[in-house]
C-alpha atoms as a PDB file:
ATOM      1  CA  UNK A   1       6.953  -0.387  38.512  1.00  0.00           C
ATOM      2  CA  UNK A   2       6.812  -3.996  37.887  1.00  0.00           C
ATOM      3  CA  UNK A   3       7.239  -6.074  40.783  1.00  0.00           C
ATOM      4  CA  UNK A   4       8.574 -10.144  41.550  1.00  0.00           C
ATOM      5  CA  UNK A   5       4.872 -10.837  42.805  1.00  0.00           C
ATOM      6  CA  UNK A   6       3.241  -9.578  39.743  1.00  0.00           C
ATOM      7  CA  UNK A   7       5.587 -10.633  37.511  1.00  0.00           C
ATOM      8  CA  UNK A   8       4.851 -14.352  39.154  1.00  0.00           C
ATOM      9  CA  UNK A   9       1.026 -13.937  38.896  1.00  0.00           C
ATOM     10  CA  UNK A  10       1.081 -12.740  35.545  1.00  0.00           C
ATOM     11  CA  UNK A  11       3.333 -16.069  34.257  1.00  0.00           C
ATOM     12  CA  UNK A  12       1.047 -18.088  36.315  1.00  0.00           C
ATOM     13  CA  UNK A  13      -1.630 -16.545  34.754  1.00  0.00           C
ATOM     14  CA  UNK A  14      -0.510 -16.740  31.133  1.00  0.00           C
ATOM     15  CA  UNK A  15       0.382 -20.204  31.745  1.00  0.00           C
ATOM     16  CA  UNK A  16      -3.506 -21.256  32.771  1.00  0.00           C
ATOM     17  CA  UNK A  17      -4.817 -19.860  29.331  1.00  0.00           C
ATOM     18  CA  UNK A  18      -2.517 -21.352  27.657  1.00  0.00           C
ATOM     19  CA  UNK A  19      -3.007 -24.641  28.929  1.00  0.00           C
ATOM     20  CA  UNK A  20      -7.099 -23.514  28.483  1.00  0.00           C
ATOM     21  CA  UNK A  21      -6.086 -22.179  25.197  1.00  0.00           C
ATOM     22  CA  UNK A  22      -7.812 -18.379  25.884  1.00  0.00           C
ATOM     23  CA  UNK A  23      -6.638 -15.379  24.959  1.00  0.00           C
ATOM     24  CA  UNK A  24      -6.897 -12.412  27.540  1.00  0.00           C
ATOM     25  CA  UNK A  25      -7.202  -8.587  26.732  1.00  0.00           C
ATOM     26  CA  UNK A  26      -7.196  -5.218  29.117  1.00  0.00           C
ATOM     27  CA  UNK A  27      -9.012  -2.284  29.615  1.00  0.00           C
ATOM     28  CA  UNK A  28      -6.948   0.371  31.918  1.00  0.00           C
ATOM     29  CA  UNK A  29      -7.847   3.264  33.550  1.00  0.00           C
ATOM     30  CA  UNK A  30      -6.030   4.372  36.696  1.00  0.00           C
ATOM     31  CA  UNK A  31      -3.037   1.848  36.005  1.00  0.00           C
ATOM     32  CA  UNK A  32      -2.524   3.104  32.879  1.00  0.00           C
ATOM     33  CA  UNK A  33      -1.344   0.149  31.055  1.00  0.00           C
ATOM     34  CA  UNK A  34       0.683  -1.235  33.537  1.00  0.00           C
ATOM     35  CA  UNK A  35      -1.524  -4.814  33.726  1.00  0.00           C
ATOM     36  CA  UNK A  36      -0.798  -4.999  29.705  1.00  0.00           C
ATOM     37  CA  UNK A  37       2.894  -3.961  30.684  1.00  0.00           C
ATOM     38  CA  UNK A  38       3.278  -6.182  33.269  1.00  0.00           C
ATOM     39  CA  UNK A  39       1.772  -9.502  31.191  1.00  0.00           C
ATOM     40  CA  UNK A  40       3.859  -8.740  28.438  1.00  0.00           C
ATOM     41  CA  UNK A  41       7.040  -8.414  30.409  1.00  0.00           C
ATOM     42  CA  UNK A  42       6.799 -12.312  30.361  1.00  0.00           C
ATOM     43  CA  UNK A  43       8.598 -13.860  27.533  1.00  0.00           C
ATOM     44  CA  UNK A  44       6.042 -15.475  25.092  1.00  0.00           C
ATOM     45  CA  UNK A  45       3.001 -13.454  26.162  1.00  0.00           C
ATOM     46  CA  UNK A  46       2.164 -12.924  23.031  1.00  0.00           C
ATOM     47  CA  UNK A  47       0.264 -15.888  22.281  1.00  0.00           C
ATOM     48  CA  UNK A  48      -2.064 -15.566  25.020  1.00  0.00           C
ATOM     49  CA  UNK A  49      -2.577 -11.390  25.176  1.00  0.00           C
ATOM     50  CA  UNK A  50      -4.307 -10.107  22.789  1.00  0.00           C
ATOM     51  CA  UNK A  51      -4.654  -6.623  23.403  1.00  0.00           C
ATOM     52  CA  UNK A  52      -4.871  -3.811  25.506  1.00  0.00           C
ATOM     53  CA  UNK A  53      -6.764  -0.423  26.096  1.00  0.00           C
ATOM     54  CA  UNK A  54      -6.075   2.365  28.084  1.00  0.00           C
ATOM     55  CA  UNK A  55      -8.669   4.482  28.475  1.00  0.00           C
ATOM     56  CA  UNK A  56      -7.610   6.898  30.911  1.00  0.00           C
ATOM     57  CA  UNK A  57     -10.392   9.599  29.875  1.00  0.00           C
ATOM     58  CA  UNK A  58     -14.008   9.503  29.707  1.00  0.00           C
ATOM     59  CA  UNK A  59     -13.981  10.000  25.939  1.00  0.00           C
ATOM     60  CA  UNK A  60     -11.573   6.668  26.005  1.00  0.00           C
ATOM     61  CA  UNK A  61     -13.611   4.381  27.856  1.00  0.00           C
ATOM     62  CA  UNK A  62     -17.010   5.292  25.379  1.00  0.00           C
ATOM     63  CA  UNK A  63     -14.793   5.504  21.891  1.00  0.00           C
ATOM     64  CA  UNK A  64     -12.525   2.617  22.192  1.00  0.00           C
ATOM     65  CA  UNK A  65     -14.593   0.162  24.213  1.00  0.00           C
ATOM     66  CA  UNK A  66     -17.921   1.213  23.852  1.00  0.00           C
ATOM     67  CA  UNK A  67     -19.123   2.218  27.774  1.00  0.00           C
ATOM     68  CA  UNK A  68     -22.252   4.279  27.045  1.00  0.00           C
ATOM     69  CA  UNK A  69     -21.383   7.574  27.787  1.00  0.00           C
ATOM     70  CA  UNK A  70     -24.442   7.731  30.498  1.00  0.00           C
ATOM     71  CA  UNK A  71     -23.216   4.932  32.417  1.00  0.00           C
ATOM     72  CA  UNK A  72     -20.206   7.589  33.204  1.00  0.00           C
ATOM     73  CA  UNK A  73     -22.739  10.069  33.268  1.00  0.00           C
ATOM     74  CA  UNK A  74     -24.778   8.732  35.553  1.00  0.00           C
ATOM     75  CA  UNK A  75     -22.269   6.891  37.829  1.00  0.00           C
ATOM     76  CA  UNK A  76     -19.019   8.640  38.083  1.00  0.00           C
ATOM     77  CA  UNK A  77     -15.758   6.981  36.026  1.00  0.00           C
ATOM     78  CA  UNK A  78     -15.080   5.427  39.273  1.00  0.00           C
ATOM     79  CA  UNK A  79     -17.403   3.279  39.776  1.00  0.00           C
ATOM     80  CA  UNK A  80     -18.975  -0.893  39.459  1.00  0.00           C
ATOM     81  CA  UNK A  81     -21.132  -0.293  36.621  1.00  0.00           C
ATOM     82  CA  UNK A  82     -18.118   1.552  34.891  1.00  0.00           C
ATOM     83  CA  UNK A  83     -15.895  -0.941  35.716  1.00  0.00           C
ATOM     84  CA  UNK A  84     -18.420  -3.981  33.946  1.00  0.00           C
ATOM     85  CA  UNK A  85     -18.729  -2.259  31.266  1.00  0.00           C
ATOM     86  CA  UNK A  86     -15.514  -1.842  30.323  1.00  0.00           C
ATOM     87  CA  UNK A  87     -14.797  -5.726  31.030  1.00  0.00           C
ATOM     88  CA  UNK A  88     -17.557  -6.002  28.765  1.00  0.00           C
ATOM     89  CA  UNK A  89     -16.771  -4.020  25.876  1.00  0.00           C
ATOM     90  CA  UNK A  90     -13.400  -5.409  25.679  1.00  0.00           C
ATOM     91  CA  UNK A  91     -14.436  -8.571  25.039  1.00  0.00           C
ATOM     92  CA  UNK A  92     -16.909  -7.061  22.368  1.00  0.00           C
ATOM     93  CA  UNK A  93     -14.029  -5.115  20.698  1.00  0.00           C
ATOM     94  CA  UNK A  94     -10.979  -7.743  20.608  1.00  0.00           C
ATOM     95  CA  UNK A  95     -10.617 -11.165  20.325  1.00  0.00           C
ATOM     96  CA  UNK A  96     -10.580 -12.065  23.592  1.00  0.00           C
ATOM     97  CA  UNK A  97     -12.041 -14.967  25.829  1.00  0.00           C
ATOM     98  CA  UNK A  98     -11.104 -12.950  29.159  1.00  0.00           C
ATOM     99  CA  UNK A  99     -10.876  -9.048  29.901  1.00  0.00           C
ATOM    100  CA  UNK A 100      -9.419  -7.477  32.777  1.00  0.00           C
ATOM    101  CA  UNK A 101     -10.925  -3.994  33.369  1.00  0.00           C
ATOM    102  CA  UNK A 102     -10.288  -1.591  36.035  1.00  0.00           C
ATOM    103  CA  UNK A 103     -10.726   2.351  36.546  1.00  0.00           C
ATOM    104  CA  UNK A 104     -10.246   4.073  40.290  1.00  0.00           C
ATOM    105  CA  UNK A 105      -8.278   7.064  42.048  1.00  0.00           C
ATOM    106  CA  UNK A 106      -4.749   6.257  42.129  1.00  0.00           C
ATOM    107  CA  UNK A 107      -4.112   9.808  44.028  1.00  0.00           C
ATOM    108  CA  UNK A 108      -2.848  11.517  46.095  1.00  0.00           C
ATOM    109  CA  UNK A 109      -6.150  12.922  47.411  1.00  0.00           C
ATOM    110  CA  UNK A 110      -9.486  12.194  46.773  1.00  0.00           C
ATOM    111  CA  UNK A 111     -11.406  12.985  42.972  1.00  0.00           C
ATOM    112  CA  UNK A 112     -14.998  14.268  43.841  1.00  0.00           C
ATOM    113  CA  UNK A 113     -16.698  12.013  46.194  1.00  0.00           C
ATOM    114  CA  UNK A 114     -14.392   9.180  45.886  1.00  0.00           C
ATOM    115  CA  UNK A 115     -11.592   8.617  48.121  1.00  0.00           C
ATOM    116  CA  UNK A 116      -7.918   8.158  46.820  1.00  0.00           C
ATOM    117  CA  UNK A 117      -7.323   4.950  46.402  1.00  0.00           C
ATOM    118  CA  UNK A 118     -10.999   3.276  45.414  1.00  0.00           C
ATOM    119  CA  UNK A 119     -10.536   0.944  42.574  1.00  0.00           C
ATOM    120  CA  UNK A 120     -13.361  -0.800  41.121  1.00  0.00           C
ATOM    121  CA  UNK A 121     -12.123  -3.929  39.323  1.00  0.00           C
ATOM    122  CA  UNK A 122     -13.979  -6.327  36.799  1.00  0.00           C
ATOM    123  CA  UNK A 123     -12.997  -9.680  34.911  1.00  0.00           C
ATOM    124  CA  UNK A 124     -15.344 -10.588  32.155  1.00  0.00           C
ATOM    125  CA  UNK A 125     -15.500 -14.159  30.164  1.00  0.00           C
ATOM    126  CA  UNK A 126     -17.401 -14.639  27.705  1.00  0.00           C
ATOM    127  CA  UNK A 127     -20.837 -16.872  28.733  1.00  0.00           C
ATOM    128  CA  UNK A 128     -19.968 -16.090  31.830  1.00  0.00           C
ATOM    129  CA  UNK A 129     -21.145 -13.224  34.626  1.00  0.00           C
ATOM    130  CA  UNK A 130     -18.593 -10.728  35.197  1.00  0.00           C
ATOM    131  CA  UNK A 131     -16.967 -10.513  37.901  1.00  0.00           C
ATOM    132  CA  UNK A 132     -16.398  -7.091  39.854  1.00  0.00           C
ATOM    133  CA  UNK A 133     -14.822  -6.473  43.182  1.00  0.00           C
ATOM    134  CA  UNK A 134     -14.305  -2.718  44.869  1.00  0.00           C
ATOM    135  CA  UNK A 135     -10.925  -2.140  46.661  1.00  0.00           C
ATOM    136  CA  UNK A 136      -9.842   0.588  49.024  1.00  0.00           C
ATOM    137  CA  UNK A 137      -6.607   0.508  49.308  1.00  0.00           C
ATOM    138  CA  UNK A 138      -6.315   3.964  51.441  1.00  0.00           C
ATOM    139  CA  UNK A 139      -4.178   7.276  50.268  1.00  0.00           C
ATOM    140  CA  UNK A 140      -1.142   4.708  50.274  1.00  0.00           C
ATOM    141  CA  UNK A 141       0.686   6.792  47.191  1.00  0.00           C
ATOM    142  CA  UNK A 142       0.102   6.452  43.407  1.00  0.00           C
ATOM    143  CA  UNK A 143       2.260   3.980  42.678  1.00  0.00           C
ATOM    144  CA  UNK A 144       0.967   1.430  45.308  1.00  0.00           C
ATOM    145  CA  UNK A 145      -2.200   1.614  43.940  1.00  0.00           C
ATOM    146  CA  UNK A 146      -1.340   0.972  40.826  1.00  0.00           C
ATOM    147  CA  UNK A 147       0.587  -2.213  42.054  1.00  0.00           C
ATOM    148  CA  UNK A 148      -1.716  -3.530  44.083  1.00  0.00           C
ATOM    149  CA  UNK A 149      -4.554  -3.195  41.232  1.00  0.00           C
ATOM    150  CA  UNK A 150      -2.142  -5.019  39.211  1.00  0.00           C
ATOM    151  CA  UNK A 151      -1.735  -7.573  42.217  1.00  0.00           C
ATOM    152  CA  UNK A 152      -5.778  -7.477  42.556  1.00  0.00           C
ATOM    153  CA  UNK A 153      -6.710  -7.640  38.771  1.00  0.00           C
ATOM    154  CA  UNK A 154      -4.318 -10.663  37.781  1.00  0.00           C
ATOM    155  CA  UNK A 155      -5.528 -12.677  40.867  1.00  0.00           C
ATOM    156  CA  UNK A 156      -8.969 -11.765  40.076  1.00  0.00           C
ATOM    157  CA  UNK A 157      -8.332 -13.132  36.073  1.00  0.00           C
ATOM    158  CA  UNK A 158      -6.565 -16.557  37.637  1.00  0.00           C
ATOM    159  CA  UNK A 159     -10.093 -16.960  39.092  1.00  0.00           C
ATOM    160  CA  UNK A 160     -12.003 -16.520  36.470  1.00  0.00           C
ATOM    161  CA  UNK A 161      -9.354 -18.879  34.151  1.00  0.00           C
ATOM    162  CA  UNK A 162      -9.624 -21.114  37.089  1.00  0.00           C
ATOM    163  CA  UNK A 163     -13.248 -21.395  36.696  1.00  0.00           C
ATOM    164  CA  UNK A 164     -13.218 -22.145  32.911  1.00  0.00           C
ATOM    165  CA  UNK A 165     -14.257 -25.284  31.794  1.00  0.00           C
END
């Protein structure tokens, strides 16, 4: 499941906070680890990633990272406000400078009233707004929605690196 483009972004990536001297952590939903996976597939990740969560249920995403259960409630797991606040709690609950969240419907079909493949993505740094974007990627299969969330999340963190003073 790991791929030469995300392989590349993730070096690239690990490389700018290490040069910045941050440290990054995850919070995974619909990838199910596969960001953490896919940074630490890079030989001396370790001093830069600091942790990951995946927080595939409900329950997950409130217990380990602190989303108030009616933000999930009130907006669906799939969802923006989700999405920040599980950016945000990361950052609360490791040691992190930058978290990479993401939740969505990898598929096949659609879950409720959201369409297979609707990701919601979010970057959070700390002083800093967090940054959110909503992809659709279209019932392309599972397993290129995972990769492209990958693709979309560690482009997304390179930004927000990029960005750091």
């Amino acid at each position: 499941m790991l791929t030469d483009e995300n392989l590349r972004l993730a070096e690239a990536l690990l490389q700018a906070c290490r040069e910045r001297k941050l440290k990054l952590a995850t919070a995974e939903s619909c990838t199910g680890g596969l960001i953490s996976a896919t940074l630490t597939e890079i030989a001396g990740s370790s001093d830069v990633f600091e942790r990951g969560f995946v927080t595939y249920s409900n329950e997950a995403k409130s217990a380990s990272i602190g989303v108030p259960a009616e933000i999930v409630a009130g907006h669906g797991a799939v969802s923006e406000p989700v999405a920040r606040a599980m950016a945000e709690g990361t950052l609360r609950r490791s040691l992190a400078d930058i978290a990479i969240a993401c939740t969505g419907v990898a598929g096949p079909g659609a879950s409720g009233r959201k369409p297979a493949g609707r990701v919601h993505i979010a970057v959070a740094r700390k002083g800093e707004e967090t940054r959110h974007a909503q992809m659709d990627y279209g019932d392309i299969g599972r397993g290129k929605v995972r990769l492209a969330t990958v693709r979309d999340a560690l482009t997304m963190a390179m930004e927000a690196v990029a960005a750091a003073q």
